[in-house]
Amino acid sequence: MAPLEIAVFICRSDNYAVLLHDGETGRTLAIDAPDADAITAELERRGWQLTDIFTTHHHKDHVEGNLPLKARYDCRIVGPVEEALVIPGLDLAVGEGDELEFAGRPVAVFETPGHTAGHICYHFAGEKLLFTADTLFAMGCGRLFERPASDMWQSLSKLVTLPDDTEIYFGHEYTLANGCFALSVDPDNPVLKERVEAVAALREAGEYTAPTTLGLEKKTNPFLRVADPAIRAHLSMETATDADVFGEMRRQKDSF
Ligand code: ZN
Ligand code: FE
């Protein structure tokens, strides 16, 4: 099986659009549909026909392209069962443990409530690809709109059990701002300092920071490092639960 071709680009202002294409079957998948015009232009440029959309959650900046793209390409739309009533054009509702397929490859669904109540992530185990949208960002995590911090902590705890070399595509280019916050709670982390410098240079050059890897996130993303003694000391939360440290960090990020 030839590897999937991946096209990633930014649309709206900071949303990532990701397209996966299988050359053998011609199938093409969009992870979320932030902007129908931008996605159509990229598809046409590459000569790809959209066959599938995998929706992660109901926010407008992730589903606004669903109906226009479906009208144009008659693609299948998969999305979270907990948000089935508010995902435009939904054909197939999926939840925790469901197995999908895309171009002969199995895709697992993780329910990751927190940012929204029904948010899901898609995992291609064979390709070591994970699509986390607004649950896990490079050096950050999604804002808590619909579920408490303890739920989001559970959600992230599921994702960190995947292999370190898993490539992660996320929903927004917030990486530099996330890195600045990360430094505020984890100031003596040498890997983090180096990464933030590298990200600043990349963004200066107009380049993207996606994808990341789980291994790098485990070393630099403070929301995955709540057990770290230096971070706990910094927050004066040496004996708190992981979920409480996570919650405090998320609260500080909201007003950073
Ligand atoms: Zn969102
Ligand atoms: Fe979003």
PDB file of C-alpha atoms and ligand atoms in Angstrom:
ATOM      1  CA  MET A   1       0.000   0.000   0.000  1.00  0.00           C
ATOM      2  CA  ALA A   2       1.510   3.338  -1.025  1.00  0.00           C
ATOM      3  CA  PRO A   3       1.586   5.981   1.705  1.00  0.00           C
ATOM      4  CA  LEU A   4      -1.270   8.482   1.861  1.00  0.00           C
ATOM      5  CA  GLU A   5      -0.474  11.894   0.384  1.00  0.00           C
ATOM      6  CA  ILE A   6      -1.155  14.667   2.869  1.00  0.00           C
ATOM      7  CA  ALA A   7      -1.935  18.306   2.056  1.00  0.00           C
ATOM      8  CA  VAL A   8      -2.067  20.741   4.956  1.00  0.00           C
ATOM      9  CA  PHE A   9      -2.771  24.459   4.763  1.00  0.00           C
ATOM     10  CA  ILE A  10      -4.219  27.306   6.796  1.00  0.00           C
ATOM     11  CA  CYS A  11      -7.580  28.873   5.964  1.00  0.00           C
ATOM     12  CA  ARG A  12      -9.997  31.313   7.630  1.00  0.00           C
ATOM     13  CA  SER A  13      -7.381  32.983   9.826  1.00  0.00           C
ATOM     14  CA  ASP A  14      -5.704  30.211  11.779  1.00  0.00           C
ATOM     15  CA  ASN A  15      -7.629  26.991  11.040  1.00  0.00           C
ATOM     16  CA  TYR A  16      -5.729  24.047   9.621  1.00  0.00           C
ATOM     17  CA  ALA A  17      -7.303  22.155   6.741  1.00  0.00           C
ATOM     18  CA  VAL A  18      -5.894  18.672   6.164  1.00  0.00           C
ATOM     19  CA  LEU A  19      -6.529  16.526   3.102  1.00  0.00           C
ATOM     20  CA  LEU A  20      -5.496  12.867   2.815  1.00  0.00           C
ATOM     21  CA  HIS A  21      -5.335  11.247  -0.609  1.00  0.00           C
ATOM     22  CA  ASP A  22      -4.930   7.614  -1.599  1.00  0.00           C
ATOM     23  CA  GLY A  23      -3.452   7.380  -5.088  1.00  0.00           C
ATOM     24  CA  GLU A  24      -4.612   3.781  -5.658  1.00  0.00           C
ATOM     25  CA  THR A  25      -8.322   4.226  -4.980  1.00  0.00           C
ATOM     26  CA  GLY A  26      -8.508   7.961  -5.674  1.00  0.00           C
ATOM     27  CA  ARG A  27     -10.242   8.533  -2.376  1.00  0.00           C
ATOM     28  CA  THR A  28      -9.664  11.891  -0.684  1.00  0.00           C
ATOM     29  CA  LEU A  29     -10.564  12.772   2.877  1.00  0.00           C
ATOM     30  CA  ALA A  30     -10.837  16.163   4.567  1.00  0.00           C
ATOM     31  CA  ILE A  31     -10.378  16.278   8.326  1.00  0.00           C
ATOM     32  CA  ASP A  32     -13.009  18.930   9.125  1.00  0.00           C
ATOM     33  CA  ALA A  33     -14.183  21.460   6.585  1.00  0.00           C
ATOM     34  CA  PRO A  34     -13.363  24.957   7.813  1.00  0.00           C
ATOM     35  CA  ASP A  35     -13.670  26.658   4.410  1.00  0.00           C
ATOM     36  CA  ALA A  36     -15.290  25.104   1.320  1.00  0.00           C
ATOM     37  CA  ASP A  37     -13.685  27.532  -1.143  1.00  0.00           C
ATOM     38  CA  ALA A  38     -10.161  27.037   0.175  1.00  0.00           C
ATOM     39  CA  ILE A  39     -10.578  23.258   0.235  1.00  0.00           C
ATOM     40  CA  THR A  40     -12.079  23.163  -3.268  1.00  0.00           C
ATOM     41  CA  ALA A  41      -9.215  25.276  -4.624  1.00  0.00           C
ATOM     42  CA  GLU A  42      -6.646  22.911  -3.099  1.00  0.00           C
ATOM     43  CA  LEU A  43      -8.490  19.836  -4.424  1.00  0.00           C
ATOM     44  CA  GLU A  44      -8.631  21.306  -7.933  1.00  0.00           C
ATOM     45  CA  ARG A  45      -4.997  22.314  -7.855  1.00  0.00           C
ATOM     46  CA  ARG A  46      -4.079  18.712  -7.031  1.00  0.00           C
ATOM     47  CA  GLY A  47      -6.696  17.048  -9.247  1.00  0.00           C
ATOM     48  CA  TRP A  48      -8.315  15.270  -6.305  1.00  0.00           C
ATOM     49  CA  GLN A  49     -12.030  14.478  -5.827  1.00  0.00           C
ATOM     50  CA  LEU A  50     -13.312  14.764  -2.271  1.00  0.00           C
ATOM     51  CA  THR A  51     -14.923  11.484  -1.122  1.00  0.00           C
ATOM     52  CA  ASP A  52     -15.030  11.826   2.673  1.00  0.00           C
ATOM     53  CA  ILE A  53     -15.153  14.417   5.463  1.00  0.00           C
ATOM     54  CA  PHE A  54     -14.344  13.352   9.023  1.00  0.00           C
ATOM     55  CA  THR A  55     -15.783  15.969  11.378  1.00  0.00           C
ATOM     56  CA  THR A  56     -14.281  16.357  14.860  1.00  0.00           C
ATOM     57  CA  HIS A  57     -16.805  18.685  16.518  1.00  0.00           C
ATOM     58  CA  HIS A  58     -19.672  21.030  15.808  1.00  0.00           C
ATOM     59  CA  HIS A  59     -17.979  24.456  15.947  1.00  0.00           C
ATOM     60  CA  LYS A  60     -18.649  26.576  12.893  1.00  0.00           C
ATOM     61  CA  ASP A  61     -14.970  26.910  11.995  1.00  0.00           C
ATOM     62  CA  HIS A  62     -14.830  23.103  11.570  1.00  0.00           C
ATOM     63  CA  VAL A  63     -18.133  22.358   9.799  1.00  0.00           C
ATOM     64  CA  GLU A  64     -18.949  25.430   7.739  1.00  0.00           C
ATOM     65  CA  GLY A  65     -17.739  23.741   4.544  1.00  0.00           C
ATOM     66  CA  ASN A  66     -19.722  20.521   5.043  1.00  0.00           C
ATOM     67  CA  LEU A  67     -22.843  21.324   3.022  1.00  0.00           C
ATOM     68  CA  PRO A  68     -21.230  23.170   0.097  1.00  0.00           C
ATOM     69  CA  LEU A  69     -18.593  20.425  -0.247  1.00  0.00           C
ATOM     70  CA  LYS A  70     -21.244  17.723  -0.068  1.00  0.00           C
ATOM     71  CA  ALA A  71     -23.286  19.514  -2.729  1.00  0.00           C
ATOM     72  CA  ARG A  72     -20.271  19.661  -5.002  1.00  0.00           C
ATOM     73  CA  TYR A  73     -18.659  16.256  -4.407  1.00  0.00           C
ATOM     74  CA  ASP A  74     -21.420  14.090  -2.883  1.00  0.00           C
ATOM     75  CA  CYS A  75     -18.896  13.062  -0.228  1.00  0.00           C
ATOM     76  CA  ARG A  76     -19.634  10.969   2.863  1.00  0.00           C
ATOM     77  CA  ILE A  77     -19.642  12.934   6.128  1.00  0.00           C
ATOM     78  CA  VAL A  78     -18.671  11.154   9.346  1.00  0.00           C
ATOM     79  CA  GLY A  79     -18.935  12.862  12.723  1.00  0.00           C
ATOM     80  CA  PRO A  80     -19.415  12.523  16.472  1.00  0.00           C
ATOM     81  CA  VAL A  81     -22.522  10.697  17.644  1.00  0.00           C
ATOM     82  CA  GLU A  82     -22.832  13.024  20.677  1.00  0.00           C
ATOM     83  CA  GLU A  83     -23.183  15.992  18.314  1.00  0.00           C
ATOM     84  CA  ALA A  84     -25.062  14.199  15.520  1.00  0.00           C
ATOM     85  CA  LEU A  85     -27.938  16.691  15.534  1.00  0.00           C
ATOM     86  CA  VAL A  86     -25.680  19.689  14.961  1.00  0.00           C
ATOM     87  CA  ILE A  87     -23.219  18.369  12.353  1.00  0.00           C
ATOM     88  CA  PRO A  88     -24.415  19.578   8.923  1.00  0.00           C
ATOM     89  CA  GLY A  89     -24.868  16.818   6.335  1.00  0.00           C
ATOM     90  CA  LEU A  90     -23.896  13.978   8.658  1.00  0.00           C
ATOM     91  CA  ASP A  91     -24.127  10.485   7.076  1.00  0.00           C
ATOM     92  CA  LEU A  92     -22.474   8.344   9.737  1.00  0.00           C
ATOM     93  CA  ALA A  93     -22.309   9.040  13.494  1.00  0.00           C
ATOM     94  CA  VAL A  94     -19.402   7.453  15.375  1.00  0.00           C
ATOM     95  CA  GLY A  95     -18.215   7.227  18.968  1.00  0.00           C
ATOM     96  CA  GLU A  96     -15.621   5.690  21.250  1.00  0.00           C
ATOM     97  CA  GLY A  97     -14.206   2.418  19.970  1.00  0.00           C
ATOM     98  CA  ASP A  98     -15.856   2.581  16.555  1.00  0.00           C
ATOM     99  CA  GLU A  99     -13.682   1.462  13.654  1.00  0.00           C
ATOM    100  CA  LEU A 100     -14.007   3.257  10.360  1.00  0.00           C
ATOM    101  CA  GLU A 101     -12.139   2.640   7.171  1.00  0.00           C
ATOM    102  CA  PHE A 102     -10.598   5.034   4.709  1.00  0.00           C
ATOM    103  CA  ALA A 103      -9.139   3.637   1.467  1.00  0.00           C
ATOM    104  CA  GLY A 104      -8.665   0.204   3.014  1.00  0.00           C
ATOM    105  CA  ARG A 105      -7.070   1.528   6.182  1.00  0.00           C
ATOM    106  CA  PRO A 106      -8.649   1.139   9.621  1.00  0.00           C
ATOM    107  CA  VAL A 107      -9.381   4.361  11.506  1.00  0.00           C
ATOM    108  CA  ALA A 108     -10.174   4.327  15.223  1.00  0.00           C
ATOM    109  CA  VAL A 109     -12.347   6.886  16.955  1.00  0.00           C
ATOM    110  CA  PHE A 110     -11.542   8.346  20.385  1.00  0.00           C
ATOM    111  CA  GLU A 111     -14.139  10.372  22.235  1.00  0.00           C
ATOM    112  CA  THR A 112     -12.305  13.352  23.741  1.00  0.00           C
ATOM    113  CA  PRO A 113     -14.857  15.536  25.556  1.00  0.00           C
ATOM    114  CA  GLY A 114     -13.677  18.861  26.968  1.00  0.00           C
ATOM    115  CA  HIS A 115     -13.552  21.565  24.290  1.00  0.00           C
ATOM    116  CA  THR A 116     -17.028  20.368  23.279  1.00  0.00           C
ATOM    117  CA  ALA A 117     -19.077  17.591  24.856  1.00  0.00           C
ATOM    118  CA  GLY A 118     -18.860  15.322  21.803  1.00  0.00           C
ATOM    119  CA  HIS A 119     -15.442  16.118  20.321  1.00  0.00           C
ATOM    120  CA  ILE A 120     -13.768  13.093  18.713  1.00  0.00           C
ATOM    121  CA  CYS A 121     -10.258  12.391  17.414  1.00  0.00           C
ATOM    122  CA  TYR A 122      -9.383  10.062  14.518  1.00  0.00           C
ATOM    123  CA  HIS A 123      -6.442   7.657  14.682  1.00  0.00           C
ATOM    124  CA  PHE A 124      -4.853   5.838  11.747  1.00  0.00           C
ATOM    125  CA  ALA A 125      -2.833   3.220  13.644  1.00  0.00           C
ATOM    126  CA  GLY A 126      -1.103   1.779  10.563  1.00  0.00           C
ATOM    127  CA  GLU A 127       0.010   5.223   9.375  1.00  0.00           C
ATOM    128  CA  LYS A 128       0.681   6.494  12.916  1.00  0.00           C
ATOM    129  CA  LEU A 129      -1.471   9.552  12.238  1.00  0.00           C
ATOM    130  CA  LEU A 130      -3.682  11.263  14.814  1.00  0.00           C
ATOM    131  CA  PHE A 131      -6.090  14.119  14.127  1.00  0.00           C
ATOM    132  CA  THR A 132      -6.826  16.017  17.323  1.00  0.00           C
ATOM    133  CA  ALA A 133      -8.508  19.229  16.063  1.00  0.00           C
ATOM    134  CA  ASP A 134      -9.320  21.413  19.102  1.00  0.00           C
ATOM    135  CA  THR A 135      -8.483  18.822  21.787  1.00  0.00           C
ATOM    136  CA  LEU A 136      -4.674  18.803  21.595  1.00  0.00           C
ATOM    137  CA  PHE A 137      -2.614  21.564  19.976  1.00  0.00           C
ATOM    138  CA  ALA A 138       1.134  21.901  19.598  1.00  0.00           C
ATOM    139  CA  MET A 139       2.235  22.938  23.112  1.00  0.00           C
ATOM    140  CA  GLY A 140      -1.393  23.531  24.111  1.00  0.00           C
ATOM    141  CA  CYS A 141      -4.918  22.171  24.370  1.00  0.00           C
ATOM    142  CA  GLY A 142      -8.410  23.364  23.512  1.00  0.00           C
ATOM    143  CA  ARG A 143     -10.354  25.820  25.610  1.00  0.00           C
ATOM    144  CA  LEU A 144     -12.988  24.216  27.842  1.00  0.00           C
ATOM    145  CA  PHE A 145     -16.390  25.254  26.531  1.00  0.00           C
ATOM    146  CA  GLU A 146     -18.693  22.340  27.287  1.00  0.00           C
ATOM    147  CA  ARG A 147     -17.033  20.012  29.785  1.00  0.00           C
ATOM    148  CA  PRO A 148     -14.969  20.447  32.958  1.00  0.00           C
ATOM    149  CA  ALA A 149     -11.198  20.187  33.190  1.00  0.00           C
ATOM    150  CA  SER A 150     -11.406  16.695  34.682  1.00  0.00           C
ATOM    151  CA  ASP A 151     -13.068  15.414  31.485  1.00  0.00           C
ATOM    152  CA  MET A 152     -10.466  17.075  29.259  1.00  0.00           C
ATOM    153  CA  TRP A 153      -7.707  15.579  31.383  1.00  0.00           C
ATOM    154  CA  GLN A 154      -9.243  12.116  30.879  1.00  0.00           C
ATOM    155  CA  SER A 155      -9.421  12.783  27.140  1.00  0.00           C
ATOM    156  CA  LEU A 156      -5.767  13.796  26.903  1.00  0.00           C
ATOM    157  CA  SER A 157      -4.777  10.818  29.056  1.00  0.00           C
ATOM    158  CA  LYS A 158      -6.217   8.517  26.382  1.00  0.00           C
ATOM    159  CA  LEU A 159      -4.194  10.120  23.607  1.00  0.00           C
ATOM    160  CA  VAL A 160      -0.845   9.958  25.425  1.00  0.00           C
ATOM    161  CA  THR A 161      -0.942   6.156  25.451  1.00  0.00           C
ATOM    162  CA  LEU A 162      -0.299   6.123  21.681  1.00  0.00           C
ATOM    163  CA  PRO A 163       3.249   5.592  20.337  1.00  0.00           C
ATOM    164  CA  ASP A 164       5.641   8.544  20.657  1.00  0.00           C
ATOM    165  CA  ASP A 165       6.255   8.623  16.905  1.00  0.00           C
ATOM    166  CA  THR A 166       2.554   9.267  16.202  1.00  0.00           C
ATOM    167  CA  GLU A 167       2.235  12.318  13.935  1.00  0.00           C
ATOM    168  CA  ILE A 168      -0.394  14.736  15.195  1.00  0.00           C
ATOM    169  CA  TYR A 169      -2.346  17.199  13.060  1.00  0.00           C
ATOM    170  CA  PHE A 170      -4.248  19.775  15.102  1.00  0.00           C
ATOM    171  CA  GLY A 171      -6.985  22.318  14.433  1.00  0.00           C
ATOM    172  CA  HIS A 172      -5.356  25.729  14.777  1.00  0.00           C
ATOM    173  CA  GLU A 173      -2.016  27.425  14.292  1.00  0.00           C
ATOM    174  CA  TYR A 174      -1.764  28.710  17.863  1.00  0.00           C
ATOM    175  CA  THR A 175       1.685  27.231  18.407  1.00  0.00           C
ATOM    176  CA  LEU A 176       3.744  30.337  19.140  1.00  0.00           C
ATOM    177  CA  ALA A 177       1.221  31.739  21.652  1.00  0.00           C
ATOM    178  CA  ASN A 178       0.954  28.298  23.242  1.00  0.00           C
ATOM    179  CA  GLY A 179       4.734  28.136  23.497  1.00  0.00           C
ATOM    180  CA  CYS A 180       4.847  31.496  25.302  1.00  0.00           C
ATOM    181  CA  PHE A 181       2.327  30.242  27.849  1.00  0.00           C
ATOM    182  CA  ALA A 182       4.222  26.948  28.184  1.00  0.00           C
ATOM    183  CA  LEU A 183       7.379  28.876  29.074  1.00  0.00           C
ATOM    184  CA  SER A 184       5.465  30.732  31.793  1.00  0.00           C
ATOM    185  CA  VAL A 185       4.735  27.490  33.682  1.00  0.00           C
ATOM    186  CA  ASP A 186       7.752  25.404  32.609  1.00  0.00           C
ATOM    187  CA  PRO A 187      10.509  28.041  32.309  1.00  0.00           C
ATOM    188  CA  ASP A 188      13.514  25.802  32.921  1.00  0.00           C
ATOM    189  CA  ASN A 189      12.670  23.121  30.339  1.00  0.00           C
ATOM    190  CA  PRO A 190      15.552  23.203  27.813  1.00  0.00           C
ATOM    191  CA  VAL A 191      13.649  21.254  25.126  1.00  0.00           C
ATOM    192  CA  LEU A 192      10.757  23.696  25.414  1.00  0.00           C
ATOM    193  CA  LYS A 193      13.011  26.757  25.161  1.00  0.00           C
ATOM    194  CA  GLU A 194      14.649  25.380  22.055  1.00  0.00           C
ATOM    195  CA  ARG A 195      11.300  24.504  20.515  1.00  0.00           C
ATOM    196  CA  VAL A 196       9.788  27.938  21.084  1.00  0.00           C
ATOM    197  CA  GLU A 197      12.800  29.542  19.411  1.00  0.00           C
ATOM    198  CA  ALA A 198      12.464  27.198  16.446  1.00  0.00           C
ATOM    199  CA  VAL A 199       8.712  27.873  16.204  1.00  0.00           C
ATOM    200  CA  ALA A 200       9.270  31.642  16.312  1.00  0.00           C
ATOM    201  CA  ALA A 201      11.699  31.324  13.380  1.00  0.00           C
ATOM    202  CA  LEU A 202       9.279  29.110  11.431  1.00  0.00           C
ATOM    203  CA  ARG A 203       6.386  31.515  11.901  1.00  0.00           C
ATOM    204  CA  GLU A 204       8.627  34.469  11.021  1.00  0.00           C
ATOM    205  CA  ALA A 205       9.290  32.674   7.718  1.00  0.00           C
ATOM    206  CA  GLY A 206       5.542  32.161   7.211  1.00  0.00           C
ATOM    207  CA  GLU A 207       5.765  28.394   7.695  1.00  0.00           C
ATOM    208  CA  TYR A 208       3.425  26.021   9.514  1.00  0.00           C
ATOM    209  CA  THR A 209       4.108  24.138  12.711  1.00  0.00           C
ATOM    210  CA  ALA A 210       1.882  21.121  11.920  1.00  0.00           C
ATOM    211  CA  PRO A 211       2.314  18.253  12.276  1.00  0.00           C
ATOM    212  CA  THR A 212       3.879  17.613  15.634  1.00  0.00           C
ATOM    213  CA  THR A 213       4.627  14.251  17.261  1.00  0.00           C
ATOM    214  CA  LEU A 214       3.343  12.826  20.499  1.00  0.00           C
ATOM    215  CA  GLY A 215       6.900  12.345  21.745  1.00  0.00           C
ATOM    216  CA  LEU A 216       7.687  16.042  21.283  1.00  0.00           C
ATOM    217  CA  GLU A 217       4.418  17.057  22.944  1.00  0.00           C
ATOM    218  CA  LYS A 218       5.200  14.876  25.942  1.00  0.00           C
ATOM    219  CA  LYS A 219       8.469  16.807  26.340  1.00  0.00           C
ATOM    220  CA  THR A 220       7.140  20.328  25.726  1.00  0.00           C
ATOM    221  CA  ASN A 221       3.353  20.549  26.121  1.00  0.00           C
ATOM    222  CA  PRO A 222       2.645  21.633  29.721  1.00  0.00           C
ATOM    223  CA  PHE A 223      -0.876  20.186  29.567  1.00  0.00           C
ATOM    224  CA  LEU A 224       0.658  16.717  29.138  1.00  0.00           C
ATOM    225  CA  ARG A 225       3.326  17.379  31.783  1.00  0.00           C
ATOM    226  CA  VAL A 226       1.177  17.934  34.853  1.00  0.00           C
ATOM    227  CA  ALA A 227       3.097  15.206  36.736  1.00  0.00           C
ATOM    228  CA  ASP A 228       6.391  17.075  36.273  1.00  0.00           C
ATOM    229  CA  PRO A 229       7.820  18.108  39.680  1.00  0.00           C
ATOM    230  CA  ALA A 230       9.177  21.454  38.400  1.00  0.00           C
ATOM    231  CA  ILE A 231       5.804  22.469  36.934  1.00  0.00           C
ATOM    232  CA  ARG A 232       4.013  21.416  40.119  1.00  0.00           C
ATOM    233  CA  ALA A 233       6.477  23.395  42.230  1.00  0.00           C
ATOM    234  CA  HIS A 234       6.021  26.404  39.962  1.00  0.00           C
ATOM    235  CA  LEU A 235       2.247  26.235  40.573  1.00  0.00           C
ATOM    236  CA  SER A 236       2.660  25.369  44.288  1.00  0.00           C
ATOM    237  CA  MET A 237       0.626  22.201  43.648  1.00  0.00           C
ATOM    238  CA  GLU A 238       3.116  19.519  44.680  1.00  0.00           C
ATOM    239  CA  THR A 239       0.514  17.169  46.124  1.00  0.00           C
ATOM    240  CA  ALA A 240      -2.545  17.930  43.964  1.00  0.00           C
ATOM    241  CA  THR A 241      -4.098  15.387  41.604  1.00  0.00           C
ATOM    242  CA  ASP A 242      -3.050  15.433  37.949  1.00  0.00           C
ATOM    243  CA  ALA A 243      -6.553  16.583  36.982  1.00  0.00           C
ATOM    244  CA  ASP A 244      -6.377  19.511  39.411  1.00  0.00           C
ATOM    245  CA  VAL A 245      -2.954  20.607  38.140  1.00  0.00           C
ATOM    246  CA  PHE A 246      -4.311  20.379  34.623  1.00  0.00           C
ATOM    247  CA  GLY A 247      -7.367  22.444  35.595  1.00  0.00           C
ATOM    248  CA  GLU A 248      -5.302  25.168  37.219  1.00  0.00           C
ATOM    249  CA  MET A 249      -3.019  25.383  34.198  1.00  0.00           C
ATOM    250  CA  ARG A 250      -5.973  25.596  31.818  1.00  0.00           C
ATOM    251  CA  ARG A 251      -7.493  28.351  33.993  1.00  0.00           C
ATOM    252  CA  GLN A 252      -4.232  30.334  33.880  1.00  0.00           C
ATOM    253  CA  LYS A 253      -4.037  29.929  30.108  1.00  0.00           C
ATOM    254  CA  ASP A 254      -7.538  31.405  29.729  1.00  0.00           C
ATOM    255  CA  SER A 255      -6.317  34.741  31.076  1.00  0.00           C
ATOM    256  CA  PHE A 256      -2.712  34.617  29.841  1.00  0.00           C
TER     257      PHE A 256
HETATM  258 ZN    ZN B   1     -13.613  24.345  18.276  1.00  0.00          ZN
HETATM  259 FE    FE B   2     -11.700  25.495  16.182  1.00  0.00          FE
END
